[in-house]
GROMACS .gro file of C-alpha atoms in nm:
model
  449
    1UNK     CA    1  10.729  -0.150  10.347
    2UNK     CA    2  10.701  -0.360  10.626
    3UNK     CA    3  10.958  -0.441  10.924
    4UNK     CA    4  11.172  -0.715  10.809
    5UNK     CA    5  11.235  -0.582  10.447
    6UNK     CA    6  11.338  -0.232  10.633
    7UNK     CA    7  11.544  -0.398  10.852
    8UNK     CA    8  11.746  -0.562  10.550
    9UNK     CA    9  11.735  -0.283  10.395
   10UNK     CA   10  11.950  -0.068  10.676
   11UNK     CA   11  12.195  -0.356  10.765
   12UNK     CA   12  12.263  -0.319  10.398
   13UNK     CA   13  12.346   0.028  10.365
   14UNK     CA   14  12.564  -0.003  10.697
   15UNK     CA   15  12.739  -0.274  10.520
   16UNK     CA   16  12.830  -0.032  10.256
   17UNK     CA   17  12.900   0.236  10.472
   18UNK     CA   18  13.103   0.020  10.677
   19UNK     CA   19  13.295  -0.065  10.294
   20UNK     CA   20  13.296   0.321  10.272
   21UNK     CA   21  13.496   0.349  10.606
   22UNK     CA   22  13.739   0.117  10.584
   23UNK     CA   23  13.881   0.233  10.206
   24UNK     CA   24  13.875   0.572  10.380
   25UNK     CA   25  14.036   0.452  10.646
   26UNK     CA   26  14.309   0.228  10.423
   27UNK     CA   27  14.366   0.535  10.201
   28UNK     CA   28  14.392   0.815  10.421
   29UNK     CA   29  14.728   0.821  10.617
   30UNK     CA   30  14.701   0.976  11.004
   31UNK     CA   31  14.791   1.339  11.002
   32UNK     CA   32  15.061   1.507  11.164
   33UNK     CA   33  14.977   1.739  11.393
   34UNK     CA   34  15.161   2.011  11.569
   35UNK     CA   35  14.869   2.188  11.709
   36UNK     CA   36  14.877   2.386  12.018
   37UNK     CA   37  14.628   2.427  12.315
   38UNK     CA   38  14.595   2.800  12.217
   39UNK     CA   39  14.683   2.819  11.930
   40UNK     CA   40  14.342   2.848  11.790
   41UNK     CA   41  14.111   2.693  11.559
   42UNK     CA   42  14.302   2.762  11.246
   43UNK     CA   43  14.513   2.514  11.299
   44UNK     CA   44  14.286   2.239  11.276
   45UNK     CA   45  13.977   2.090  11.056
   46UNK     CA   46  13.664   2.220  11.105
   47UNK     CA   47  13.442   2.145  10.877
   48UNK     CA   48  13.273   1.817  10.811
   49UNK     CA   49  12.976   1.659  10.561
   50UNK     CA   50  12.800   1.381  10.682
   51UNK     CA   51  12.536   1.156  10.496
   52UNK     CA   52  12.290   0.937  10.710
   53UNK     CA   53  12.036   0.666  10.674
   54UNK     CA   54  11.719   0.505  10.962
   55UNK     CA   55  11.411   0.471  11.058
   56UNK     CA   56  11.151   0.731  11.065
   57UNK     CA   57  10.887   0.654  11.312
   58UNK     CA   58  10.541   0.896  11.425
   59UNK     CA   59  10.658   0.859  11.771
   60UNK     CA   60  10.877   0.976  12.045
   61UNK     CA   61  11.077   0.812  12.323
   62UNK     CA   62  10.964   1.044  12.559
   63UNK     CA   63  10.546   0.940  12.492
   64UNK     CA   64  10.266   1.139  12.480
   65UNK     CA   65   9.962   1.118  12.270
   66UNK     CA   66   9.919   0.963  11.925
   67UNK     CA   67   9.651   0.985  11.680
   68UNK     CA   68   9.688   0.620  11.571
   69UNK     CA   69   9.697   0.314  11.781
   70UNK     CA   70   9.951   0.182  11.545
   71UNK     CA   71  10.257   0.286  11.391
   72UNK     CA   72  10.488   0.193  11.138
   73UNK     CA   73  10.874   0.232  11.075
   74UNK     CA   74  10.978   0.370  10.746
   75UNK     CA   75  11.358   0.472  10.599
   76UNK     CA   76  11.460   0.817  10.604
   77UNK     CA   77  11.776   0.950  10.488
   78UNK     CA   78  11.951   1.267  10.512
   79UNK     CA   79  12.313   1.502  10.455
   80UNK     CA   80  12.437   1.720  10.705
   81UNK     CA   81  12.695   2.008  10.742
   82UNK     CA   82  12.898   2.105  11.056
   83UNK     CA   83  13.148   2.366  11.133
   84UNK     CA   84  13.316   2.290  11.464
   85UNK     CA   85  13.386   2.624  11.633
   86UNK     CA   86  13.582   2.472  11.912
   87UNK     CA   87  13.661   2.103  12.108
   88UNK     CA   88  13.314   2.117  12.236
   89UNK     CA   89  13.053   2.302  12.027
   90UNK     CA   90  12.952   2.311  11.690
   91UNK     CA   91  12.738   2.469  11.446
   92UNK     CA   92  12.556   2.164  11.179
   93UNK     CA   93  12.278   2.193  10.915
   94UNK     CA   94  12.059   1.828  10.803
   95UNK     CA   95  11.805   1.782  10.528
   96UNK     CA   96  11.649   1.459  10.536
   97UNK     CA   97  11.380   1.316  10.352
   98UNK     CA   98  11.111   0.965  10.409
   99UNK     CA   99  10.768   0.917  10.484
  100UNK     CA  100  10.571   0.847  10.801
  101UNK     CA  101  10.312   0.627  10.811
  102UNK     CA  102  10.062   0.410  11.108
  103UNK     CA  103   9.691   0.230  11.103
  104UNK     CA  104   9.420   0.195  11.377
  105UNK     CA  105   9.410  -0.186  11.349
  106UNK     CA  106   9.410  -0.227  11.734
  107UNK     CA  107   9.110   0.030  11.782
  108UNK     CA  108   8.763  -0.096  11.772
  109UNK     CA  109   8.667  -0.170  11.401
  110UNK     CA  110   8.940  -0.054  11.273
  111UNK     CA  111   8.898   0.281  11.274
  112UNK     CA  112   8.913   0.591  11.525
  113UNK     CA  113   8.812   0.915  11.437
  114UNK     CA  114   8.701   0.872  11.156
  115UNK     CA  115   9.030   0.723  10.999
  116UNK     CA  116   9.223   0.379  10.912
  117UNK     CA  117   9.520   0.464  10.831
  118UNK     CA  118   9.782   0.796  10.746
  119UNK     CA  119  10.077   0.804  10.493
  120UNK     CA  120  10.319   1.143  10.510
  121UNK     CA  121  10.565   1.193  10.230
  122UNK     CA  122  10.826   1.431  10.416
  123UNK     CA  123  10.979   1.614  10.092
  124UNK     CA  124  11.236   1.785  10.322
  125UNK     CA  125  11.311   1.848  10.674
  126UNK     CA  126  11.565   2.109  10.725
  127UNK     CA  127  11.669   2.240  11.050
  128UNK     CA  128  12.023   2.420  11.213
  129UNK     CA  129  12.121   2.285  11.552
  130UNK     CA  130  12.415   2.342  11.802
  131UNK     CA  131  12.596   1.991  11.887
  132UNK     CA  132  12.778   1.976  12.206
  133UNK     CA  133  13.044   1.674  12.279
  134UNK     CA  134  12.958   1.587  12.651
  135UNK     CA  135  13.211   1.313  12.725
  136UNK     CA  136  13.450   1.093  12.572
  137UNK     CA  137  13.627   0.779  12.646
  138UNK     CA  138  13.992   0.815  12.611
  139UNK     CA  139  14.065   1.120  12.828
  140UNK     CA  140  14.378   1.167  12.859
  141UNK     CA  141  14.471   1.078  12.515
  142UNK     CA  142  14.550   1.356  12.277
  143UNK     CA  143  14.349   1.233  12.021
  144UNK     CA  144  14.003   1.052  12.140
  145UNK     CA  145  13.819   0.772  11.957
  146UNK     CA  146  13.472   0.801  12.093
  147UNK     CA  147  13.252   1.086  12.157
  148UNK     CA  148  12.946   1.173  12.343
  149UNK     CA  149  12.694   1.448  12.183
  150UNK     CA  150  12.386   1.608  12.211
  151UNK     CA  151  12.208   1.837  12.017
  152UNK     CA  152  11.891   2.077  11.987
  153UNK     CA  153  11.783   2.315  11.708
  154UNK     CA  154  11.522   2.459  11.477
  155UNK     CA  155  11.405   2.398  11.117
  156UNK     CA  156  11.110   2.375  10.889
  157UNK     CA  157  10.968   2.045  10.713
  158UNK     CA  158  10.769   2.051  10.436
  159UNK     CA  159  10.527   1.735  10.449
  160UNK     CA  160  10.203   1.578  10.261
  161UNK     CA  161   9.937   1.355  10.454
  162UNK     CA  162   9.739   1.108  10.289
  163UNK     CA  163   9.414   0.951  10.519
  164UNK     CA  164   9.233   0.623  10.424
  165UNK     CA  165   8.846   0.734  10.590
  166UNK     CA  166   8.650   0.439  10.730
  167UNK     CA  167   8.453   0.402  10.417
  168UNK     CA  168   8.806   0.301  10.254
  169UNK     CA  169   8.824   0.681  10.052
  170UNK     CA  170   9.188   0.848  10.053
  171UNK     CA  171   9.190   1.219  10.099
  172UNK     CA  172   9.481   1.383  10.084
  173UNK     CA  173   9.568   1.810  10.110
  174UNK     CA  174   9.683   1.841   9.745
  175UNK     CA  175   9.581   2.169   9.633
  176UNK     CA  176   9.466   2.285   9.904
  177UNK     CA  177   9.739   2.506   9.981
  178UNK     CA  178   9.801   2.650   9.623
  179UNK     CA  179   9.788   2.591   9.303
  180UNK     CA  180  10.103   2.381   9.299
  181UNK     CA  181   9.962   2.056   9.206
  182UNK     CA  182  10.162   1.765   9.380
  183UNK     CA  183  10.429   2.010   9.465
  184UNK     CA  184  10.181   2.174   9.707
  185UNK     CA  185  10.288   2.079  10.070
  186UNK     CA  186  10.246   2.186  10.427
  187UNK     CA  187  10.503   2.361  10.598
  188UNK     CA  188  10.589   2.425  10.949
  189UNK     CA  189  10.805   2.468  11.213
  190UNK     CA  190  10.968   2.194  11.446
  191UNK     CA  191  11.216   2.167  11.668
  192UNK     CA  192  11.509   1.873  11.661
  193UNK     CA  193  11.645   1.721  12.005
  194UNK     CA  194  11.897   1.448  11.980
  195UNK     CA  195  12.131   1.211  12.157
  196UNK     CA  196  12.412   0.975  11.989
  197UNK     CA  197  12.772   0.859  12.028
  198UNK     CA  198  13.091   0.931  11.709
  199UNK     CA  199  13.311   0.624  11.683
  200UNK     CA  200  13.696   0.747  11.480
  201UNK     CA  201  13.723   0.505  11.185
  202UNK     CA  202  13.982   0.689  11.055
  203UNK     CA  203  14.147   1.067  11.053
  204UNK     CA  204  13.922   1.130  10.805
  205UNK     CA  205  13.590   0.955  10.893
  206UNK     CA  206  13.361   0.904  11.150
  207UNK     CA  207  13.050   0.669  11.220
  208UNK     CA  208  12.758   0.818  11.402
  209UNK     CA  209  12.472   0.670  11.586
  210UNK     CA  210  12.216   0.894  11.670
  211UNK     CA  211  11.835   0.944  11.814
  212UNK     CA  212  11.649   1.240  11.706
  213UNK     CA  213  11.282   1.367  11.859
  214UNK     CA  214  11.152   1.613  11.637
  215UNK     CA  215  10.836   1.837  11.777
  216UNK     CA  216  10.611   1.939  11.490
  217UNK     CA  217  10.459   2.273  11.552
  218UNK     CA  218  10.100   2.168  11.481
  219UNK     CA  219   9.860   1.915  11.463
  220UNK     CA  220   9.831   1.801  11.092
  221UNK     CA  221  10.080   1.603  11.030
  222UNK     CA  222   9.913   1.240  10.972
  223UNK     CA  223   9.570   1.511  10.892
  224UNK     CA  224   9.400   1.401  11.212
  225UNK     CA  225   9.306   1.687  11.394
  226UNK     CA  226   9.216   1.457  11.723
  227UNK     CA  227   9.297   1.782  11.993
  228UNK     CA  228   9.360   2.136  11.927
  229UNK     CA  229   9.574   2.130  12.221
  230UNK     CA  230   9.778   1.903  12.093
  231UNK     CA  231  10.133   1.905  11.845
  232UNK     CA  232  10.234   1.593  11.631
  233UNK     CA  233  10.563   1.474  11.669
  234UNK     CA  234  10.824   1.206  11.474
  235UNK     CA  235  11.172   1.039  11.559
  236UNK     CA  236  11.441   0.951  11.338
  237UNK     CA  237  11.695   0.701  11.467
  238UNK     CA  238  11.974   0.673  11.226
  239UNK     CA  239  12.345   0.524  11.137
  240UNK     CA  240  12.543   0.728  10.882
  241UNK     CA  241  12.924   0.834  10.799
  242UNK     CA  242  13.109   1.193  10.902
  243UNK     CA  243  13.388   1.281  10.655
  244UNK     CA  244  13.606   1.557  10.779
  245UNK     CA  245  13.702   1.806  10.523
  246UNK     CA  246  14.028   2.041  10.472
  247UNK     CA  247  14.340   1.982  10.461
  248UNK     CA  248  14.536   1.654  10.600
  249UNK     CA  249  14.787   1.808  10.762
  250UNK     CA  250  14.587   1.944  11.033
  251UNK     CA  251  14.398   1.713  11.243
  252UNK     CA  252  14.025   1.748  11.315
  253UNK     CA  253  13.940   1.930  11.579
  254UNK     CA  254  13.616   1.750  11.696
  255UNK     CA  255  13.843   1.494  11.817
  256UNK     CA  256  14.077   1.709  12.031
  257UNK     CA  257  14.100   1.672  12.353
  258UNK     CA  258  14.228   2.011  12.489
  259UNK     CA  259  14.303   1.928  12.850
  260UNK     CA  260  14.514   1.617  12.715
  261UNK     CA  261  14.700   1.880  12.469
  262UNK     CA  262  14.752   2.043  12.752
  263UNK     CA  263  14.903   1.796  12.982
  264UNK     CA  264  15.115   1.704  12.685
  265UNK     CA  265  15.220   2.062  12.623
  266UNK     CA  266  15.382   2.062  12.974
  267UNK     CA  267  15.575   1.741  12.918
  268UNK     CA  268  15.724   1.921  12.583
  269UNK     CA  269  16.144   1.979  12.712
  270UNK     CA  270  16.074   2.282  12.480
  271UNK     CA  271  15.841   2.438  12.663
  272UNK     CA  272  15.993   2.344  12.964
  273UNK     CA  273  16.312   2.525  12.819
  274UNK     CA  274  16.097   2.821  12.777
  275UNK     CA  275  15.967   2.825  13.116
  276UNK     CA  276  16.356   2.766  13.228
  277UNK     CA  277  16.454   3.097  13.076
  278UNK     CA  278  16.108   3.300  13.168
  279UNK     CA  279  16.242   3.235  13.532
  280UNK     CA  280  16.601   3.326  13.526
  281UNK     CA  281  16.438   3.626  13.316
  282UNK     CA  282  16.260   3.726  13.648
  283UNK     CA  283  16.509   3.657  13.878
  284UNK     CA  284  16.704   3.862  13.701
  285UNK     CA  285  16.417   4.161  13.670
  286UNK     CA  286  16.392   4.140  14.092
  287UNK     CA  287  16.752   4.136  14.155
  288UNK     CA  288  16.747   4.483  13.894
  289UNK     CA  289  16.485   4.648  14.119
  290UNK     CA  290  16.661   4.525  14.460
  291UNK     CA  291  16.989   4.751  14.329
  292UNK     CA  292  16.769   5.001  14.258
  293UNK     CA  293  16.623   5.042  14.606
  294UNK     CA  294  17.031   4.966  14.773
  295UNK     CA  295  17.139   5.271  14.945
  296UNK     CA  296  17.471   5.186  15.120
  297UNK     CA  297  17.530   5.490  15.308
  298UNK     CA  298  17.177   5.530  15.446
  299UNK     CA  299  17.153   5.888  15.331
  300UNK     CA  300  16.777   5.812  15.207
  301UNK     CA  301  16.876   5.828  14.804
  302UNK     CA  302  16.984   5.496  14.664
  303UNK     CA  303  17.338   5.407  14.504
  304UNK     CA  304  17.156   5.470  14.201
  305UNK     CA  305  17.115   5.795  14.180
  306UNK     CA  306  17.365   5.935  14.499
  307UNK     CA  307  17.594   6.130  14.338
  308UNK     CA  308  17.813   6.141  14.685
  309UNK     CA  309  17.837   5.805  14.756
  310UNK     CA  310  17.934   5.713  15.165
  311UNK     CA  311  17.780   6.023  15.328
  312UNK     CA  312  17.845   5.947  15.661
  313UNK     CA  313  17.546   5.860  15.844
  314UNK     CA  314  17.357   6.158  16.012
  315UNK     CA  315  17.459   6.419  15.707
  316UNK     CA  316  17.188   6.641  15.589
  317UNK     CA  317  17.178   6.565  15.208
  318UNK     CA  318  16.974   6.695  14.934
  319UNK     CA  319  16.801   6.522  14.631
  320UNK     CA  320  17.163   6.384  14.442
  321UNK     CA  321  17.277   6.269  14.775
  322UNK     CA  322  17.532   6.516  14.864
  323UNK     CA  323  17.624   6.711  15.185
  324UNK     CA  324  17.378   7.031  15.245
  325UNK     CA  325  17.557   7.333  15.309
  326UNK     CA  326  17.717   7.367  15.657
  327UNK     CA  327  17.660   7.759  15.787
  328UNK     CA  328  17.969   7.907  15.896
  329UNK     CA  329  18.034   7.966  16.282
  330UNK     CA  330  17.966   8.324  16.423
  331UNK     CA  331  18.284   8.500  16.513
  332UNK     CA  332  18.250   8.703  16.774
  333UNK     CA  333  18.497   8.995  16.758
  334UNK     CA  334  18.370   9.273  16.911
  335UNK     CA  335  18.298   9.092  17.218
  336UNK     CA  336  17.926   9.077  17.248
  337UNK     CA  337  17.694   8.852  17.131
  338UNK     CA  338  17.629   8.705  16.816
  339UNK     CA  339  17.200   8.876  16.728
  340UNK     CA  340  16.981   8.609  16.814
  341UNK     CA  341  16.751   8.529  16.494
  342UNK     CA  342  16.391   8.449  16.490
  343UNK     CA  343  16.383   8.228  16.230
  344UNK     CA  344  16.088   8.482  16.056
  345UNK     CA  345  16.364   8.688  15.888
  346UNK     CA  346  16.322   8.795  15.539
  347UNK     CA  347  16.567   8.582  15.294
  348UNK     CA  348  16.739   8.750  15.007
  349UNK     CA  349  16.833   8.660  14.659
  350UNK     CA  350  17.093   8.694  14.435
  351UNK     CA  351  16.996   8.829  14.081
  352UNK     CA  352  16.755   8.582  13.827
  353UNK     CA  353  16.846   8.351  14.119
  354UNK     CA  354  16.683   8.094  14.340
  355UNK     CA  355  16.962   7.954  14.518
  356UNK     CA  356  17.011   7.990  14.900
  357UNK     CA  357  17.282   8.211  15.021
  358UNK     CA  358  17.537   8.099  15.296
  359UNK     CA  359  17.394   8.400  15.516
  360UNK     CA  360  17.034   8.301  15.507
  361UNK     CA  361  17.099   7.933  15.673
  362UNK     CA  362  17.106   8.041  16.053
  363UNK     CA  363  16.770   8.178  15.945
  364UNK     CA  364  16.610   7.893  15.807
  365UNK     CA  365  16.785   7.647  16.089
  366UNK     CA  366  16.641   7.860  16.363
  367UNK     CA  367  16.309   7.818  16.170
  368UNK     CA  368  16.331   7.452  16.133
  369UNK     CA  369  16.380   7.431  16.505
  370UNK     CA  370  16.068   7.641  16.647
  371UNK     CA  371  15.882   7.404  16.375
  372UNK     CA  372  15.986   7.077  16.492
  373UNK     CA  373  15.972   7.202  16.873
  374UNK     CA  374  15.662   7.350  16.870
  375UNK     CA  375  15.473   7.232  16.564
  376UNK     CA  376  15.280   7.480  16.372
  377UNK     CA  377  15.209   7.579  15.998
  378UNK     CA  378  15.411   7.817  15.796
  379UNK     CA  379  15.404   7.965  15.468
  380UNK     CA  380  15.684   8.072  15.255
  381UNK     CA  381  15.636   8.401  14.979
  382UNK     CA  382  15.847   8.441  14.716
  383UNK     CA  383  15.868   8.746  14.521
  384UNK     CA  384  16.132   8.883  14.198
  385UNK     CA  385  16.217   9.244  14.176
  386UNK     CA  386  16.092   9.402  13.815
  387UNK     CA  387  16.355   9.279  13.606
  388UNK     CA  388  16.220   9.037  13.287
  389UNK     CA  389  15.850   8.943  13.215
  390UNK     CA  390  15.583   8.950  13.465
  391UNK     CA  391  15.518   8.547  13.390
  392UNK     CA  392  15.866   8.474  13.418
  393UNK     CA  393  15.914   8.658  13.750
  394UNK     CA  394  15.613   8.532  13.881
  395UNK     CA  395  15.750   8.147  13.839
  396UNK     CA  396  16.147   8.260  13.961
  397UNK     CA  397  15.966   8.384  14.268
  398UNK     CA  398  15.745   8.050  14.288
  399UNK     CA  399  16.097   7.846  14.261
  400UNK     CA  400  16.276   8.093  14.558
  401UNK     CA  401  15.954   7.996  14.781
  402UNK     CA  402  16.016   7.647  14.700
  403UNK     CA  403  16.386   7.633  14.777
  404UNK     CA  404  16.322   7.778  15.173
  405UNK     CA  405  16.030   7.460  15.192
  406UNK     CA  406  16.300   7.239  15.056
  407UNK     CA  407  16.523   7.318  15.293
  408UNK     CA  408  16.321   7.313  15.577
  409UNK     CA  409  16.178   6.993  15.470
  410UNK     CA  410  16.543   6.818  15.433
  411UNK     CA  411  16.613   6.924  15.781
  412UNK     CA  412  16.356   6.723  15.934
  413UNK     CA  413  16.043   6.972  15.904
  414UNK     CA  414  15.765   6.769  15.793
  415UNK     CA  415  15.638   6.892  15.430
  416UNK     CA  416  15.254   6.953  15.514
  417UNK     CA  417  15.393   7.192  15.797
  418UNK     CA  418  15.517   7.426  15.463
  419UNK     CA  419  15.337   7.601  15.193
  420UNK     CA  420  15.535   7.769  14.960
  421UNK     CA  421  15.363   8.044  14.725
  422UNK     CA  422  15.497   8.279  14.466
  423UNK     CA  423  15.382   8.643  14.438
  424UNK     CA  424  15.653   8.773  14.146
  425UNK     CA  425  15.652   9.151  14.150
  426UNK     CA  426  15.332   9.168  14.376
  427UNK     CA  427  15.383   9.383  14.719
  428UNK     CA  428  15.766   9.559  14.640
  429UNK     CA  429  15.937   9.682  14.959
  430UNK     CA  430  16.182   9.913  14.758
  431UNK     CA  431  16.123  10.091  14.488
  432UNK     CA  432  16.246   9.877  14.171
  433UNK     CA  433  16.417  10.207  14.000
  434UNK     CA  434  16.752  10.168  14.181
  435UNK     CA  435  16.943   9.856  14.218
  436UNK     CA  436  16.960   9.888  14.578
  437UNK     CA  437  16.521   9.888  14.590
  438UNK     CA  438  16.582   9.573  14.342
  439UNK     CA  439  16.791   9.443  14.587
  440UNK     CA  440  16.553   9.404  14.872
  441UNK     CA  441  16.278   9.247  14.650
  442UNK     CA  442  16.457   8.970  14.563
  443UNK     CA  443  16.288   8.785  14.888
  444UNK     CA  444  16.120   8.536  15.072
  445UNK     CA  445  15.908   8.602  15.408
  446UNK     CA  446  15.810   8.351  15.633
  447UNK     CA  447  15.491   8.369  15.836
  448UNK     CA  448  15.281   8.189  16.035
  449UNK     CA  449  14.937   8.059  15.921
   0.00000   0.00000   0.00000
């Protein structure tokens, strides 16, 4: 075949294909789409099947060595398989099929190495690559129209070389593989790299130009063995027809363009709507949490949970907001002085109790006082008289310790000045057979650390 008659014969079959595109395109009505940014990629087309026709040629773009001073172009044609996995990348699977062929017309005599000429019959070539969409022209459309790729892979080709020696003899490899007659051909390994540019015909189809250097993984493939250190290598430069597959509702999501979804997405009063209401949502969260932290009076326990609201300011409270306990006033009726306290005085209980009693507050105010004057470190011991279970005394007398550090603490004592312990029947004062003995173990002593 030579150049001319190939060249007919491909601005044929893109006349046809061209036929193809625009019943496709007459037929096939644009789809609706109501697909979201991330809404992911079930909501679009994602699978296409392409078919493909060019010129196969023993050469590269990039250069190199050749075996032949010559070479030809032949046509190759091919099918192909993609899943898109998302606006950028995809997943796509070729077979293609042609010959290779070139002469050493320009080298002295006509021959080098031996050789004339080489013919390869390529009975497959079948490779996987990943195709990446590196630019497109209409960006900020939702939809684009043209699109950039590039691609790179691996695959195995299956081939047959045929030599014409100088003495005008063809040799050929048949047989010497297996025992496969003309079924027997070479196989190896070679990777794909490609360029090439998707024009939208239609919703459904696409037409792709596209360059494709394949690197053989050995040197046999015209079956001259010129350098060792060498691998043969082919391009296939091709025209062909993508036809999207699934259903027409969706659109195809190789010509998405996400960050023009996107910018439409914001425009949609809907989602503006949403956005609206997300806000007055949060407003409304913040105002919640600023009532929760109001505390009118300035007791230090917020309107939320002060149970005595408008304490004046000053008032000791405890946890619920409410007044603490106000000792009553030593009379003085025998005309001497009131006992002075220490503040170290032992403070008793009422039965299965933990609460404080009026008489023990002078006590724990005259403690408070030699805490915050002169600092210091206390702890607090609880203990229960031998009434109930040892594990249930042992906690009452934990929660009477605890009630003397509260109450220091809530006068102004600062909590890591305190540690309160329990002891429960541990270390009795009294004996616990009479009520009165009972009576005296129902305690807490202060000391000093």
């Amino acid at each position: 075949m030579n150049y001319s008659t190939l060249k007919k014969g491909v601005a044929a079959s893109l006349v046809a294909l061209v036929g193809v595109s625009t019943l496709a395109n007459a037929q096939d009505a644009p789809a609706s789409s109501s697909a979201k940014v991330f809404g992911g990629t079930a909501q679009y087309r994602t699978w296409s099947l392409g078919i493909n026709a060019g010129v196969l040629s023993p050469v590269v773009v990039t250069g190199g060595t050749n075996d032949f001073t010559n070479w030809d172009v032949n046509l190759g044609y091919g099918i192909s398989l993609r899943k898109q996995l998302s606006h950028a990348f995809g997943l796509e699977g070729n077979i293609m099929r042609g010959k290779l062929s070139g002469t050493n017309k320009d080298a002295i005599g006509g021959v080098r190495n031996g050789v004339k000429d080489f013919e390869t019959k390529i009975q497959y070539a079948a490779d996987l690559r990943g195709v990446i969409n590196i630019g497109t022209v209409d960006f900020l459309k939702r939809e684009n129209s043209v699109n950039f790729f590039v691609s790179a892979g691996y695959g195995l080709i299956a081939f047959n070389p045929t030599t014409t020696q100088a003495n005008g003899t063809t040799v050929d490899d048949k047989g010497k593989y297996g025992e496969n007659g003309d079924n027997d051909y070479i196989k190896q390994a070679y990777i794909p790299v490609g360029v090439g540019v998707k024009f939208k015909v239609s919703d459904r189809v696409a037409f792709n130009l596209a360059y494709t250097a394949n690197f053989v993984d050995g040197d046999n493939l015209d079956r001259v063995y010129a350098n060792a250190t060498t691998k043969d290598k082919f391009s296939y430069g091709s025209a062909g027809l993508e036809f999207s597959l699934g259903s027409k509702a969706k659109p195809n999501l190789d010509w998405v363009n996400p960050v023009a979804l996107m910018y439409d997405e914001l425009k949609d009063p809907t989602l503006r709507q949403e956005v609206e209401a997300l806000k007055n949502r949060v407003s409304n969260v913040e105002k919640s949490v600023e009532d929760l932290k109001k505390d009118s009076d300035g007791d230090g326990v917020a309107d939320q949970f002060d149970k005595c609201a408008g304490t004046p300011a000053g008032t000791k409270v405890d946890g619920s907001g409410c007044p603490l306990p106000v000792p009553a006033p030593v009379v003085e009726n025998t005309g001497t002085a009131a006992p002075m306290v220490s503040g170290f005085e032992t403070i008793q209980f009422e039965f299965n109790s933990s609460v404080l009693k009026t008489e023990s507050y002078p006590t724990l105010d005259k403690l408070s006082s030699v805490l915050k004057e002169n600092g210091g470190k206390v702890t607090t011991k609880g203990y229960a008289s031998s009434e109930g279970t040892a594990a249930y005394n042992m906690k009452l007398s934990k929660d009477r310790a605890n009630s003397v550090k509260t109450y220091l603490v809530n006068s102004g004592v600062n909590a890591s000045q305190v540690t309160a312990k329990g002891f429960g029947e541990a270390s009795p004062i009294a004996s616990n057979d009479t009520e009165e003995g009972r009576i005296q173990n129902r305690r807490v002593e202060t000391t000093r650390n």
